């Protein structure tokens, strides 16, 4: 069922969702706050933008033009409606298509920043796939793999441009290896923990195309208090 909600923590932004599909999560709120955005940024790309939570949040941080690409037609339609009801069409463009094909026809070195909240899980014979096609594609590397993100970013990012990804901590080595294979130098990492005393369950990582070596590990981010409420640090993300 299609519904319109306020974007988590943003009382002036609304998002169109369908409860039968894969709704956005806290990951999509953390990444657009984590990524480095400078005043000089002119163009930002969101690979696999879903129903557009990250373009919306990024639009509160920058005047840069934002392009979101979504492969699933039904979710693309939700994203278009989201942009329209927030009157963001002048800043945000949503494109329906497969980024692995689209990028081949795009000009090289054309984006300052690329963000991506990709499918987290490798696809193999042991994969437990959801019945919903939308959820399968959102969770598993069926149409988009880490390798694809790096190859696309290597071509489309300007020199010293930024790639930021939210993923699972267990994929950290894969991400760093693939970044360096594609001339993207890891520059910033933050581990996110659901509660104090728990293992990290979210990884935020940023790299720069042809960047100089030098990696910063940011302070741990705790998302929830023991009673289940959002931590004070997470609440600051919503201010």
JSON list of C-alpha atoms in Angstrom, two decimals:
[
{"chain": "A", "resi": 1, "resn": "UNK", "atom": "CA", "xyz": [0.00, 0.00, 0.00]},
{"chain": "A", "resi": 2, "resn": "UNK", "atom": "CA", "xyz": [1.38, 3.41, -1.00]},
{"chain": "A", "resi": 3, "resn": "UNK", "atom": "CA", "xyz": [1.75, 5.90, 1.85]},
{"chain": "A", "resi": 4, "resn": "UNK", "atom": "CA", "xyz": [3.37, 9.30, 2.41]},
{"chain": "A", "resi": 5, "resn": "UNK", "atom": "CA", "xyz": [5.49, 9.68, 5.55]},
{"chain": "A", "resi": 6, "resn": "UNK", "atom": "CA", "xyz": [7.75, 12.33, 6.95]},
{"chain": "A", "resi": 7, "resn": "UNK", "atom": "CA", "xyz": [11.37, 11.38, 6.26]},
{"chain": "A", "resi": 8, "resn": "UNK", "atom": "CA", "xyz": [12.88, 10.07, 9.49]},
{"chain": "A", "resi": 9, "resn": "UNK", "atom": "CA", "xyz": [13.83, 13.06, 11.62]},
{"chain": "A", "resi": 10, "resn": "UNK", "atom": "CA", "xyz": [12.94, 15.63, 8.92]},
{"chain": "A", "resi": 11, "resn": "UNK", "atom": "CA", "xyz": [9.59, 17.30, 9.55]},
{"chain": "A", "resi": 12, "resn": "UNK", "atom": "CA", "xyz": [9.82, 19.34, 6.35]},
{"chain": "A", "resi": 13, "resn": "UNK", "atom": "CA", "xyz": [10.59, 16.42, 4.00]},
{"chain": "A", "resi": 14, "resn": "UNK", "atom": "CA", "xyz": [8.10, 13.76, 2.95]},
{"chain": "A", "resi": 15, "resn": "UNK", "atom": "CA", "xyz": [8.77, 10.41, 1.31]},
{"chain": "A", "resi": 16, "resn": "UNK", "atom": "CA", "xyz": [6.46, 8.19, -0.73]},
{"chain": "A", "resi": 17, "resn": "UNK", "atom": "CA", "xyz": [6.70, 4.53, 0.28]},
{"chain": "A", "resi": 18, "resn": "UNK", "atom": "CA", "xyz": [4.95, 1.25, -0.42]},
{"chain": "A", "resi": 19, "resn": "UNK", "atom": "CA", "xyz": [4.70, -1.09, 2.57]},
{"chain": "A", "resi": 20, "resn": "UNK", "atom": "CA", "xyz": [4.77, -4.09, 0.20]},
{"chain": "A", "resi": 21, "resn": "UNK", "atom": "CA", "xyz": [8.19, -3.06, -1.10]},
{"chain": "A", "resi": 22, "resn": "UNK", "atom": "CA", "xyz": [11.56, -2.46, 0.54]},
{"chain": "A", "resi": 23, "resn": "UNK", "atom": "CA", "xyz": [11.33, 0.76, 2.61]},
{"chain": "A", "resi": 24, "resn": "UNK", "atom": "CA", "xyz": [14.34, 2.91, 3.38]},
{"chain": "A", "resi": 25, "resn": "UNK", "atom": "CA", "xyz": [16.26, 2.32, 6.62]},
{"chain": "A", "resi": 26, "resn": "UNK", "atom": "CA", "xyz": [18.57, 4.20, 9.00]},
{"chain": "A", "resi": 27, "resn": "UNK", "atom": "CA", "xyz": [21.46, 3.38, 6.61]},
{"chain": "A", "resi": 28, "resn": "UNK", "atom": "CA", "xyz": [20.00, 5.87, 4.13]},
{"chain": "A", "resi": 29, "resn": "UNK", "atom": "CA", "xyz": [19.94, 8.58, 6.78]},
{"chain": "A", "resi": 30, "resn": "UNK", "atom": "CA", "xyz": [23.48, 7.98, 8.04]},
{"chain": "A", "resi": 31, "resn": "UNK", "atom": "CA", "xyz": [25.34, 7.96, 4.72]},
{"chain": "A", "resi": 32, "resn": "UNK", "atom": "CA", "xyz": [24.25, 11.39, 3.39]},
{"chain": "A", "resi": 33, "resn": "UNK", "atom": "CA", "xyz": [25.27, 12.89, 6.75]},
{"chain": "A", "resi": 34, "resn": "UNK", "atom": "CA", "xyz": [28.62, 11.02, 6.74]},
{"chain": "A", "resi": 35, "resn": "UNK", "atom": "CA", "xyz": [29.80, 11.87, 3.22]},
{"chain": "A", "resi": 36, "resn": "UNK", "atom": "CA", "xyz": [32.05, 14.88, 2.81]},
{"chain": "A", "resi": 37, "resn": "UNK", "atom": "CA", "xyz": [30.27, 17.68, 0.90]},
{"chain": "A", "resi": 38, "resn": "UNK", "atom": "CA", "xyz": [32.13, 20.87, -0.03]},
{"chain": "A", "resi": 39, "resn": "UNK", "atom": "CA", "xyz": [30.76, 24.15, -1.35]},
{"chain": "A", "resi": 40, "resn": "UNK", "atom": "CA", "xyz": [32.49, 23.55, -4.68]},
{"chain": "A", "resi": 41, "resn": "UNK", "atom": "CA", "xyz": [30.51, 20.36, -5.39]},
{"chain": "A", "resi": 42, "resn": "UNK", "atom": "CA", "xyz": [28.37, 20.75, -8.52]},
{"chain": "A", "resi": 43, "resn": "UNK", "atom": "CA", "xyz": [27.08, 17.24, -9.31]},
{"chain": "A", "resi": 44, "resn": "UNK", "atom": "CA", "xyz": [26.22, 14.27, -7.08]},
{"chain": "A", "resi": 45, "resn": "UNK", "atom": "CA", "xyz": [25.14, 10.76, -8.13]},
{"chain": "A", "resi": 46, "resn": "UNK", "atom": "CA", "xyz": [23.17, 8.29, -6.00]},
{"chain": "A", "resi": 47, "resn": "UNK", "atom": "CA", "xyz": [23.48, 4.75, -7.40]},
{"chain": "A", "resi": 48, "resn": "UNK", "atom": "CA", "xyz": [20.38, 2.71, -6.58]},
{"chain": "A", "resi": 49, "resn": "UNK", "atom": "CA", "xyz": [18.51, 5.63, -5.06]},
{"chain": "A", "resi": 50, "resn": "UNK", "atom": "CA", "xyz": [15.38, 3.68, -4.06]},
{"chain": "A", "resi": 51, "resn": "UNK", "atom": "CA", "xyz": [12.50, 6.02, -3.26]},
{"chain": "A", "resi": 52, "resn": "UNK", "atom": "CA", "xyz": [15.04, 8.87, -2.93]},
{"chain": "A", "resi": 53, "resn": "UNK", "atom": "CA", "xyz": [15.76, 9.33, 0.81]},
{"chain": "A", "resi": 54, "resn": "UNK", "atom": "CA", "xyz": [19.44, 10.12, 0.24]},
{"chain": "A", "resi": 55, "resn": "UNK", "atom": "CA", "xyz": [18.92, 12.72, -2.53]},
{"chain": "A", "resi": 56, "resn": "UNK", "atom": "CA", "xyz": [16.39, 14.44, -0.27]},
{"chain": "A", "resi": 57, "resn": "UNK", "atom": "CA", "xyz": [18.76, 14.60, 2.69]},
{"chain": "A", "resi": 58, "resn": "UNK", "atom": "CA", "xyz": [21.69, 15.66, 0.51]},
{"chain": "A", "resi": 59, "resn": "UNK", "atom": "CA", "xyz": [19.57, 18.51, -0.83]},
{"chain": "A", "resi": 60, "resn": "UNK", "atom": "CA", "xyz": [19.52, 19.98, 2.70]},
{"chain": "A", "resi": 61, "resn": "UNK", "atom": "CA", "xyz": [23.35, 20.05, 2.74]},
{"chain": "A", "resi": 62, "resn": "UNK", "atom": "CA", "xyz": [24.19, 21.34, -0.73]},
{"chain": "A", "resi": 63, "resn": "UNK", "atom": "CA", "xyz": [22.92, 23.28, -3.74]},
{"chain": "A", "resi": 64, "resn": "UNK", "atom": "CA", "xyz": [24.62, 20.79, -6.09]},
{"chain": "A", "resi": 65, "resn": "UNK", "atom": "CA", "xyz": [22.57, 19.02, -8.76]},
{"chain": "A", "resi": 66, "resn": "UNK", "atom": "CA", "xyz": [21.70, 15.50, -7.62]},
{"chain": "A", "resi": 67, "resn": "UNK", "atom": "CA", "xyz": [21.00, 12.55, -9.92]},
{"chain": "A", "resi": 68, "resn": "UNK", "atom": "CA", "xyz": [19.45, 9.35, -8.61]},
{"chain": "A", "resi": 69, "resn": "UNK", "atom": "CA", "xyz": [19.44, 6.13, -10.65]},
{"chain": "A", "resi": 70, "resn": "UNK", "atom": "CA", "xyz": [16.98, 3.34, -9.83]},
{"chain": "A", "resi": 71, "resn": "UNK", "atom": "CA", "xyz": [16.67, 0.08, -11.78]},
{"chain": "A", "resi": 72, "resn": "UNK", "atom": "CA", "xyz": [13.28, -1.05, -10.42]},
{"chain": "A", "resi": 73, "resn": "UNK", "atom": "CA", "xyz": [10.42, 0.68, -12.24]},
{"chain": "A", "resi": 74, "resn": "UNK", "atom": "CA", "xyz": [7.95, 0.56, -9.35]},
{"chain": "A", "resi": 75, "resn": "UNK", "atom": "CA", "xyz": [10.44, 2.10, -6.93]},
{"chain": "A", "resi": 76, "resn": "UNK", "atom": "CA", "xyz": [11.55, 4.64, -9.56]},
{"chain": "A", "resi": 77, "resn": "UNK", "atom": "CA", "xyz": [7.93, 5.81, -9.72]},
{"chain": "A", "resi": 78, "resn": "UNK", "atom": "CA", "xyz": [7.89, 6.24, -5.92]},
{"chain": "A", "resi": 79, "resn": "UNK", "atom": "CA", "xyz": [11.10, 8.27, -6.13]},
{"chain": "A", "resi": 80, "resn": "UNK", "atom": "CA", "xyz": [9.63, 10.57, -8.79]},
{"chain": "A", "resi": 81, "resn": "UNK", "atom": "CA", "xyz": [6.57, 11.19, -6.62]},
{"chain": "A", "resi": 82, "resn": "UNK", "atom": "CA", "xyz": [8.82, 11.87, -3.62]},
{"chain": "A", "resi": 83, "resn": "UNK", "atom": "CA", "xyz": [10.76, 14.52, -5.52]},
{"chain": "A", "resi": 84, "resn": "UNK", "atom": "CA", "xyz": [7.56, 16.13, -6.81]},
{"chain": "A", "resi": 85, "resn": "UNK", "atom": "CA", "xyz": [5.79, 16.44, -3.44]},
{"chain": "A", "resi": 86, "resn": "UNK", "atom": "CA", "xyz": [8.92, 18.06, -1.96]},
{"chain": "A", "resi": 87, "resn": "UNK", "atom": "CA", "xyz": [9.23, 20.51, -4.88]},
{"chain": "A", "resi": 88, "resn": "UNK", "atom": "CA", "xyz": [12.80, 19.37, -5.56]},
{"chain": "A", "resi": 89, "resn": "UNK", "atom": "CA", "xyz": [12.60, 18.84, -9.33]},
{"chain": "A", "resi": 90, "resn": "UNK", "atom": "CA", "xyz": [14.92, 21.79, -10.00]},
{"chain": "A", "resi": 91, "resn": "UNK", "atom": "CA", "xyz": [17.71, 20.16, -7.97]},
{"chain": "A", "resi": 92, "resn": "UNK", "atom": "CA", "xyz": [17.06, 16.40, -8.10]},
{"chain": "A", "resi": 93, "resn": "UNK", "atom": "CA", "xyz": [16.65, 14.24, -11.20]},
{"chain": "A", "resi": 94, "resn": "UNK", "atom": "CA", "xyz": [15.62, 10.59, -10.98]},
{"chain": "A", "resi": 95, "resn": "UNK", "atom": "CA", "xyz": [16.54, 8.25, -13.85]},
{"chain": "A", "resi": 96, "resn": "UNK", "atom": "CA", "xyz": [15.12, 4.78, -14.45]},
{"chain": "A", "resi": 97, "resn": "UNK", "atom": "CA", "xyz": [17.71, 2.32, -15.69]},
{"chain": "A", "resi": 98, "resn": "UNK", "atom": "CA", "xyz": [20.68, 0.06, -14.99]},
{"chain": "A", "resi": 99, "resn": "UNK", "atom": "CA", "xyz": [23.73, 2.12, -13.97]},
{"chain": "A", "resi": 100, "resn": "UNK", "atom": "CA", "xyz": [25.97, -0.61, -15.43]},
{"chain": "A", "resi": 101, "resn": "UNK", "atom": "CA", "xyz": [24.63, 0.31, -18.87]},
{"chain": "A", "resi": 102, "resn": "UNK", "atom": "CA", "xyz": [23.89, 4.01, -18.39]},
{"chain": "A", "resi": 103, "resn": "UNK", "atom": "CA", "xyz": [27.41, 4.97, -17.31]},
{"chain": "A", "resi": 104, "resn": "UNK", "atom": "CA", "xyz": [28.93, 3.69, -20.58]},
{"chain": "A", "resi": 105, "resn": "UNK", "atom": "CA", "xyz": [27.27, 6.53, -22.48]},
{"chain": "A", "resi": 106, "resn": "UNK", "atom": "CA", "xyz": [27.96, 9.22, -19.89]},
{"chain": "A", "resi": 107, "resn": "UNK", "atom": "CA", "xyz": [30.89, 11.61, -20.00]},
{"chain": "A", "resi": 108, "resn": "UNK", "atom": "CA", "xyz": [33.92, 10.59, -17.93]},
{"chain": "A", "resi": 109, "resn": "UNK", "atom": "CA", "xyz": [34.90, 12.58, -14.83]},
{"chain": "A", "resi": 110, "resn": "UNK", "atom": "CA", "xyz": [31.51, 14.27, -14.53]},
{"chain": "A", "resi": 111, "resn": "UNK", "atom": "CA", "xyz": [30.50, 13.82, -10.86]},
{"chain": "A", "resi": 112, "resn": "UNK", "atom": "CA", "xyz": [32.06, 15.37, -7.76]},
{"chain": "A", "resi": 113, "resn": "UNK", "atom": "CA", "xyz": [30.44, 12.88, -5.35]},
{"chain": "A", "resi": 114, "resn": "UNK", "atom": "CA", "xyz": [28.92, 9.41, -5.70]},
{"chain": "A", "resi": 115, "resn": "UNK", "atom": "CA", "xyz": [26.95, 7.78, -2.87]},
{"chain": "A", "resi": 116, "resn": "UNK", "atom": "CA", "xyz": [25.55, 4.27, -2.74]},
{"chain": "A", "resi": 117, "resn": "UNK", "atom": "CA", "xyz": [23.56, 2.13, -0.31]},
{"chain": "A", "resi": 118, "resn": "UNK", "atom": "CA", "xyz": [24.04, -1.13, -2.23]},
{"chain": "A", "resi": 119, "resn": "UNK", "atom": "CA", "xyz": [22.75, -4.68, -1.74]},
{"chain": "A", "resi": 120, "resn": "UNK", "atom": "CA", "xyz": [24.77, -6.08, 1.16]},
{"chain": "A", "resi": 121, "resn": "UNK", "atom": "CA", "xyz": [24.77, -9.81, 0.55]},
{"chain": "A", "resi": 122, "resn": "UNK", "atom": "CA", "xyz": [26.66, -11.89, -1.99]},
{"chain": "A", "resi": 123, "resn": "UNK", "atom": "CA", "xyz": [24.50, -14.25, -4.03]},
{"chain": "A", "resi": 124, "resn": "UNK", "atom": "CA", "xyz": [25.34, -17.93, -3.72]},
{"chain": "A", "resi": 125, "resn": "UNK", "atom": "CA", "xyz": [23.65, -21.32, -3.33]},
{"chain": "A", "resi": 126, "resn": "UNK", "atom": "CA", "xyz": [23.20, -20.70, 0.40]},
{"chain": "A", "resi": 127, "resn": "UNK", "atom": "CA", "xyz": [21.46, -17.33, -0.05]},
{"chain": "A", "resi": 128, "resn": "UNK", "atom": "CA", "xyz": [18.03, -17.09, 1.58]},
{"chain": "A", "resi": 129, "resn": "UNK", "atom": "CA", "xyz": [16.12, -14.98, -0.92]},
{"chain": "A", "resi": 130, "resn": "UNK", "atom": "CA", "xyz": [13.00, -13.02, -0.03]},
{"chain": "A", "resi": 131, "resn": "UNK", "atom": "CA", "xyz": [9.84, -13.81, -1.99]},
{"chain": "A", "resi": 132, "resn": "UNK", "atom": "CA", "xyz": [9.45, -10.16, -2.99]},
{"chain": "A", "resi": 133, "resn": "UNK", "atom": "CA", "xyz": [11.40, -9.26, -6.14]},
{"chain": "A", "resi": 134, "resn": "UNK", "atom": "CA", "xyz": [11.96, -5.74, -4.79]},
{"chain": "A", "resi": 135, "resn": "UNK", "atom": "CA", "xyz": [13.46, -7.05, -1.57]},
{"chain": "A", "resi": 136, "resn": "UNK", "atom": "CA", "xyz": [15.65, -9.59, -3.40]},
{"chain": "A", "resi": 137, "resn": "UNK", "atom": "CA", "xyz": [17.26, -6.87, -5.49]},
{"chain": "A", "resi": 138, "resn": "UNK", "atom": "CA", "xyz": [17.64, -4.53, -2.52]},
{"chain": "A", "resi": 139, "resn": "UNK", "atom": "CA", "xyz": [19.32, -7.13, -0.30]},
{"chain": "A", "resi": 140, "resn": "UNK", "atom": "CA", "xyz": [21.35, -9.34, -2.64]},
{"chain": "A", "resi": 141, "resn": "UNK", "atom": "CA", "xyz": [23.98, -8.62, -5.30]},
{"chain": "A", "resi": 142, "resn": "UNK", "atom": "CA", "xyz": [21.75, -9.69, -8.18]},
{"chain": "A", "resi": 143, "resn": "UNK", "atom": "CA", "xyz": [21.83, -6.60, -10.42]},
{"chain": "A", "resi": 144, "resn": "UNK", "atom": "CA", "xyz": [24.54, -4.57, -8.63]},
{"chain": "A", "resi": 145, "resn": "UNK", "atom": "CA", "xyz": [27.81, -5.84, -7.12]},
{"chain": "A", "resi": 146, "resn": "UNK", "atom": "CA", "xyz": [30.56, -4.01, -5.28]},
{"chain": "A", "resi": 147, "resn": "UNK", "atom": "CA", "xyz": [32.76, -4.45, -8.35]},
{"chain": "A", "resi": 148, "resn": "UNK", "atom": "CA", "xyz": [30.16, -2.63, -10.47]},
{"chain": "A", "resi": 149, "resn": "UNK", "atom": "CA", "xyz": [30.05, 0.35, -8.11]},
{"chain": "A", "resi": 150, "resn": "UNK", "atom": "CA", "xyz": [33.83, 0.73, -8.22]},
{"chain": "A", "resi": 151, "resn": "UNK", "atom": "CA", "xyz": [34.06, 0.43, -12.01]},
{"chain": "A", "resi": 152, "resn": "UNK", "atom": "CA", "xyz": [31.29, 3.01, -12.50]},
{"chain": "A", "resi": 153, "resn": "UNK", "atom": "CA", "xyz": [32.85, 5.36, -9.94]},
{"chain": "A", "resi": 154, "resn": "UNK", "atom": "CA", "xyz": [36.31, 5.08, -11.51]},
{"chain": "A", "resi": 155, "resn": "UNK", "atom": "CA", "xyz": [34.91, 6.44, -14.77]},
{"chain": "A", "resi": 156, "resn": "UNK", "atom": "CA", "xyz": [32.35, 8.96, -13.56]},
{"chain": "A", "resi": 157, "resn": "UNK", "atom": "CA", "xyz": [34.16, 10.59, -10.63]},
{"chain": "A", "resi": 158, "resn": "UNK", "atom": "CA", "xyz": [36.24, 13.69, -11.22]},
{"chain": "A", "resi": 159, "resn": "UNK", "atom": "CA", "xyz": [39.86, 13.56, -10.11]},
{"chain": "A", "resi": 160, "resn": "UNK", "atom": "CA", "xyz": [39.86, 13.66, -6.29]},
{"chain": "A", "resi": 161, "resn": "UNK", "atom": "CA", "xyz": [36.09, 13.09, -6.35]},
{"chain": "A", "resi": 162, "resn": "UNK", "atom": "CA", "xyz": [34.44, 11.26, -3.46]},
{"chain": "A", "resi": 163, "resn": "UNK", "atom": "CA", "xyz": [32.79, 7.83, -3.28]},
{"chain": "A", "resi": 164, "resn": "UNK", "atom": "CA", "xyz": [30.85, 7.05, -0.08]},
{"chain": "A", "resi": 165, "resn": "UNK", "atom": "CA", "xyz": [29.21, 3.71, 0.67]},
{"chain": "A", "resi": 166, "resn": "UNK", "atom": "CA", "xyz": [27.20, 2.26, 3.55]},
{"chain": "A", "resi": 167, "resn": "UNK", "atom": "CA", "xyz": [27.66, -1.50, 3.95]},
{"chain": "A", "resi": 168, "resn": "UNK", "atom": "CA", "xyz": [28.24, -4.31, 6.43]},
{"chain": "A", "resi": 169, "resn": "UNK", "atom": "CA", "xyz": [31.52, -4.43, 8.45]},
{"chain": "A", "resi": 170, "resn": "UNK", "atom": "CA", "xyz": [32.27, -7.96, 7.22]},
{"chain": "A", "resi": 171, "resn": "UNK", "atom": "CA", "xyz": [32.68, -6.60, 3.67]},
{"chain": "A", "resi": 172, "resn": "UNK", "atom": "CA", "xyz": [35.33, -4.04, 4.69]},
{"chain": "A", "resi": 173, "resn": "UNK", "atom": "CA", "xyz": [38.30, -5.91, 3.16]},
{"chain": "A", "resi": 174, "resn": "UNK", "atom": "CA", "xyz": [36.40, -6.47, -0.09]},
{"chain": "A", "resi": 175, "resn": "UNK", "atom": "CA", "xyz": [35.53, -2.77, -0.28]},
{"chain": "A", "resi": 176, "resn": "UNK", "atom": "CA", "xyz": [39.07, -1.52, 0.40]},
{"chain": "A", "resi": 177, "resn": "UNK", "atom": "CA", "xyz": [40.58, -4.00, -2.07]},
{"chain": "A", "resi": 178, "resn": "UNK", "atom": "CA", "xyz": [38.15, -3.06, -4.83]},
{"chain": "A", "resi": 179, "resn": "UNK", "atom": "CA", "xyz": [38.55, 0.66, -4.15]},
{"chain": "A", "resi": 180, "resn": "UNK", "atom": "CA", "xyz": [42.31, 0.49, -4.60]},
{"chain": "A", "resi": 181, "resn": "UNK", "atom": "CA", "xyz": [42.00, -1.71, -7.69]},
{"chain": "A", "resi": 182, "resn": "UNK", "atom": "CA", "xyz": [39.95, 1.13, -9.22]},
{"chain": "A", "resi": 183, "resn": "UNK", "atom": "CA", "xyz": [42.18, 4.05, -8.17]},
{"chain": "A", "resi": 184, "resn": "UNK", "atom": "CA", "xyz": [39.96, 5.06, -5.26]},
{"chain": "A", "resi": 185, "resn": "UNK", "atom": "CA", "xyz": [41.92, 5.60, -2.05]},
{"chain": "A", "resi": 186, "resn": "UNK", "atom": "CA", "xyz": [40.05, 4.87, 1.23]},
{"chain": "A", "resi": 187, "resn": "UNK", "atom": "CA", "xyz": [40.10, 8.05, 3.32]},
{"chain": "A", "resi": 188, "resn": "UNK", "atom": "CA", "xyz": [37.48, 7.80, 6.09]},
{"chain": "A", "resi": 189, "resn": "UNK", "atom": "CA", "xyz": [35.75, 4.96, 7.97]},
{"chain": "A", "resi": 190, "resn": "UNK", "atom": "CA", "xyz": [33.15, 4.94, 10.73]},
{"chain": "A", "resi": 191, "resn": "UNK", "atom": "CA", "xyz": [31.73, 1.85, 12.43]},
{"chain": "A", "resi": 192, "resn": "UNK", "atom": "CA", "xyz": [28.13, 2.04, 13.63]},
{"chain": "A", "resi": 193, "resn": "UNK", "atom": "CA", "xyz": [26.86, 0.04, 16.62]},
{"chain": "A", "resi": 194, "resn": "UNK", "atom": "CA", "xyz": [23.22, -0.67, 17.51]},
{"chain": "A", "resi": 195, "resn": "UNK", "atom": "CA", "xyz": [23.92, -0.36, 21.26]},
{"chain": "A", "resi": 196, "resn": "UNK", "atom": "CA", "xyz": [26.84, -0.12, 23.67]},
{"chain": "A", "resi": 197, "resn": "UNK", "atom": "CA", "xyz": [28.42, -3.56, 24.09]},
{"chain": "A", "resi": 198, "resn": "UNK", "atom": "CA", "xyz": [27.18, -4.87, 20.71]},
{"chain": "A", "resi": 199, "resn": "UNK", "atom": "CA", "xyz": [29.23, -5.63, 17.62]},
{"chain": "A", "resi": 200, "resn": "UNK", "atom": "CA", "xyz": [29.20, -3.09, 14.79]},
{"chain": "A", "resi": 201, "resn": "UNK", "atom": "CA", "xyz": [26.43, -3.75, 12.26]},
{"chain": "A", "resi": 202, "resn": "UNK", "atom": "CA", "xyz": [26.94, -0.85, 9.83]},
{"chain": "A", "resi": 203, "resn": "UNK", "atom": "CA", "xyz": [30.05, 0.40, 8.03]},
{"chain": "A", "resi": 204, "resn": "UNK", "atom": "CA", "xyz": [30.38, 3.88, 6.55]},
{"chain": "A", "resi": 205, "resn": "UNK", "atom": "CA", "xyz": [33.37, 4.31, 4.23]},
{"chain": "A", "resi": 206, "resn": "UNK", "atom": "CA", "xyz": [34.57, 7.10, 1.95]},
{"chain": "A", "resi": 207, "resn": "UNK", "atom": "CA", "xyz": [37.29, 7.12, -0.69]},
{"chain": "A", "resi": 208, "resn": "UNK", "atom": "CA", "xyz": [38.76, 9.62, -3.14]},
{"chain": "A", "resi": 209, "resn": "UNK", "atom": "CA", "xyz": [39.62, 8.99, -6.78]},
{"chain": "A", "resi": 210, "resn": "UNK", "atom": "CA", "xyz": [43.43, 9.19, -7.16]},
{"chain": "A", "resi": 211, "resn": "UNK", "atom": "CA", "xyz": [43.61, 10.39, -3.56]},
{"chain": "A", "resi": 212, "resn": "UNK", "atom": "CA", "xyz": [46.77, 10.32, -1.47]},
{"chain": "A", "resi": 213, "resn": "UNK", "atom": "CA", "xyz": [47.13, 7.53, 1.14]},
{"chain": "A", "resi": 214, "resn": "UNK", "atom": "CA", "xyz": [45.92, 8.46, 4.60]},
{"chain": "A", "resi": 215, "resn": "UNK", "atom": "CA", "xyz": [42.98, 6.81, 6.34]},
{"chain": "A", "resi": 216, "resn": "UNK", "atom": "CA", "xyz": [41.00, 8.25, 9.26]},
{"chain": "A", "resi": 217, "resn": "UNK", "atom": "CA", "xyz": [38.99, 5.98, 11.58]},
{"chain": "A", "resi": 218, "resn": "UNK", "atom": "CA", "xyz": [36.26, 8.12, 13.11]},
{"chain": "A", "resi": 219, "resn": "UNK", "atom": "CA", "xyz": [34.81, 7.65, 16.58]},
{"chain": "A", "resi": 220, "resn": "UNK", "atom": "CA", "xyz": [32.25, 4.82, 16.97]},
{"chain": "A", "resi": 221, "resn": "UNK", "atom": "CA", "xyz": [28.63, 5.82, 16.39]},
{"chain": "A", "resi": 222, "resn": "UNK", "atom": "CA", "xyz": [26.02, 4.30, 18.71]},
{"chain": "A", "resi": 223, "resn": "UNK", "atom": "CA", "xyz": [22.51, 4.44, 17.24]},
{"chain": "A", "resi": 224, "resn": "UNK", "atom": "CA", "xyz": [20.31, 3.40, 20.18]},
{"chain": "A", "resi": 225, "resn": "UNK", "atom": "CA", "xyz": [20.15, 3.61, 23.96]},
{"chain": "A", "resi": 226, "resn": "UNK", "atom": "CA", "xyz": [19.46, 0.47, 25.99]},
{"chain": "A", "resi": 227, "resn": "UNK", "atom": "CA", "xyz": [15.75, 1.34, 26.13]},
{"chain": "A", "resi": 228, "resn": "UNK", "atom": "CA", "xyz": [15.58, 1.31, 22.32]},
{"chain": "A", "resi": 229, "resn": "UNK", "atom": "CA", "xyz": [15.37, 5.09, 21.87]},
{"chain": "A", "resi": 230, "resn": "UNK", "atom": "CA", "xyz": [17.73, 6.92, 19.53]},
{"chain": "A", "resi": 231, "resn": "UNK", "atom": "CA", "xyz": [21.02, 8.04, 21.07]},
{"chain": "A", "resi": 232, "resn": "UNK", "atom": "CA", "xyz": [21.73, 11.76, 21.48]},
{"chain": "A", "resi": 233, "resn": "UNK", "atom": "CA", "xyz": [24.30, 11.59, 18.67]},
{"chain": "A", "resi": 234, "resn": "UNK", "atom": "CA", "xyz": [21.79, 10.11, 16.24]},
{"chain": "A", "resi": 235, "resn": "UNK", "atom": "CA", "xyz": [19.24, 12.75, 17.23]},
{"chain": "A", "resi": 236, "resn": "UNK", "atom": "CA", "xyz": [21.77, 15.41, 16.18]},
{"chain": "A", "resi": 237, "resn": "UNK", "atom": "CA", "xyz": [21.65, 13.95, 12.68]},
{"chain": "A", "resi": 238, "resn": "UNK", "atom": "CA", "xyz": [17.97, 14.87, 12.58]},
{"chain": "A", "resi": 239, "resn": "UNK", "atom": "CA", "xyz": [18.37, 18.48, 13.75]}
]
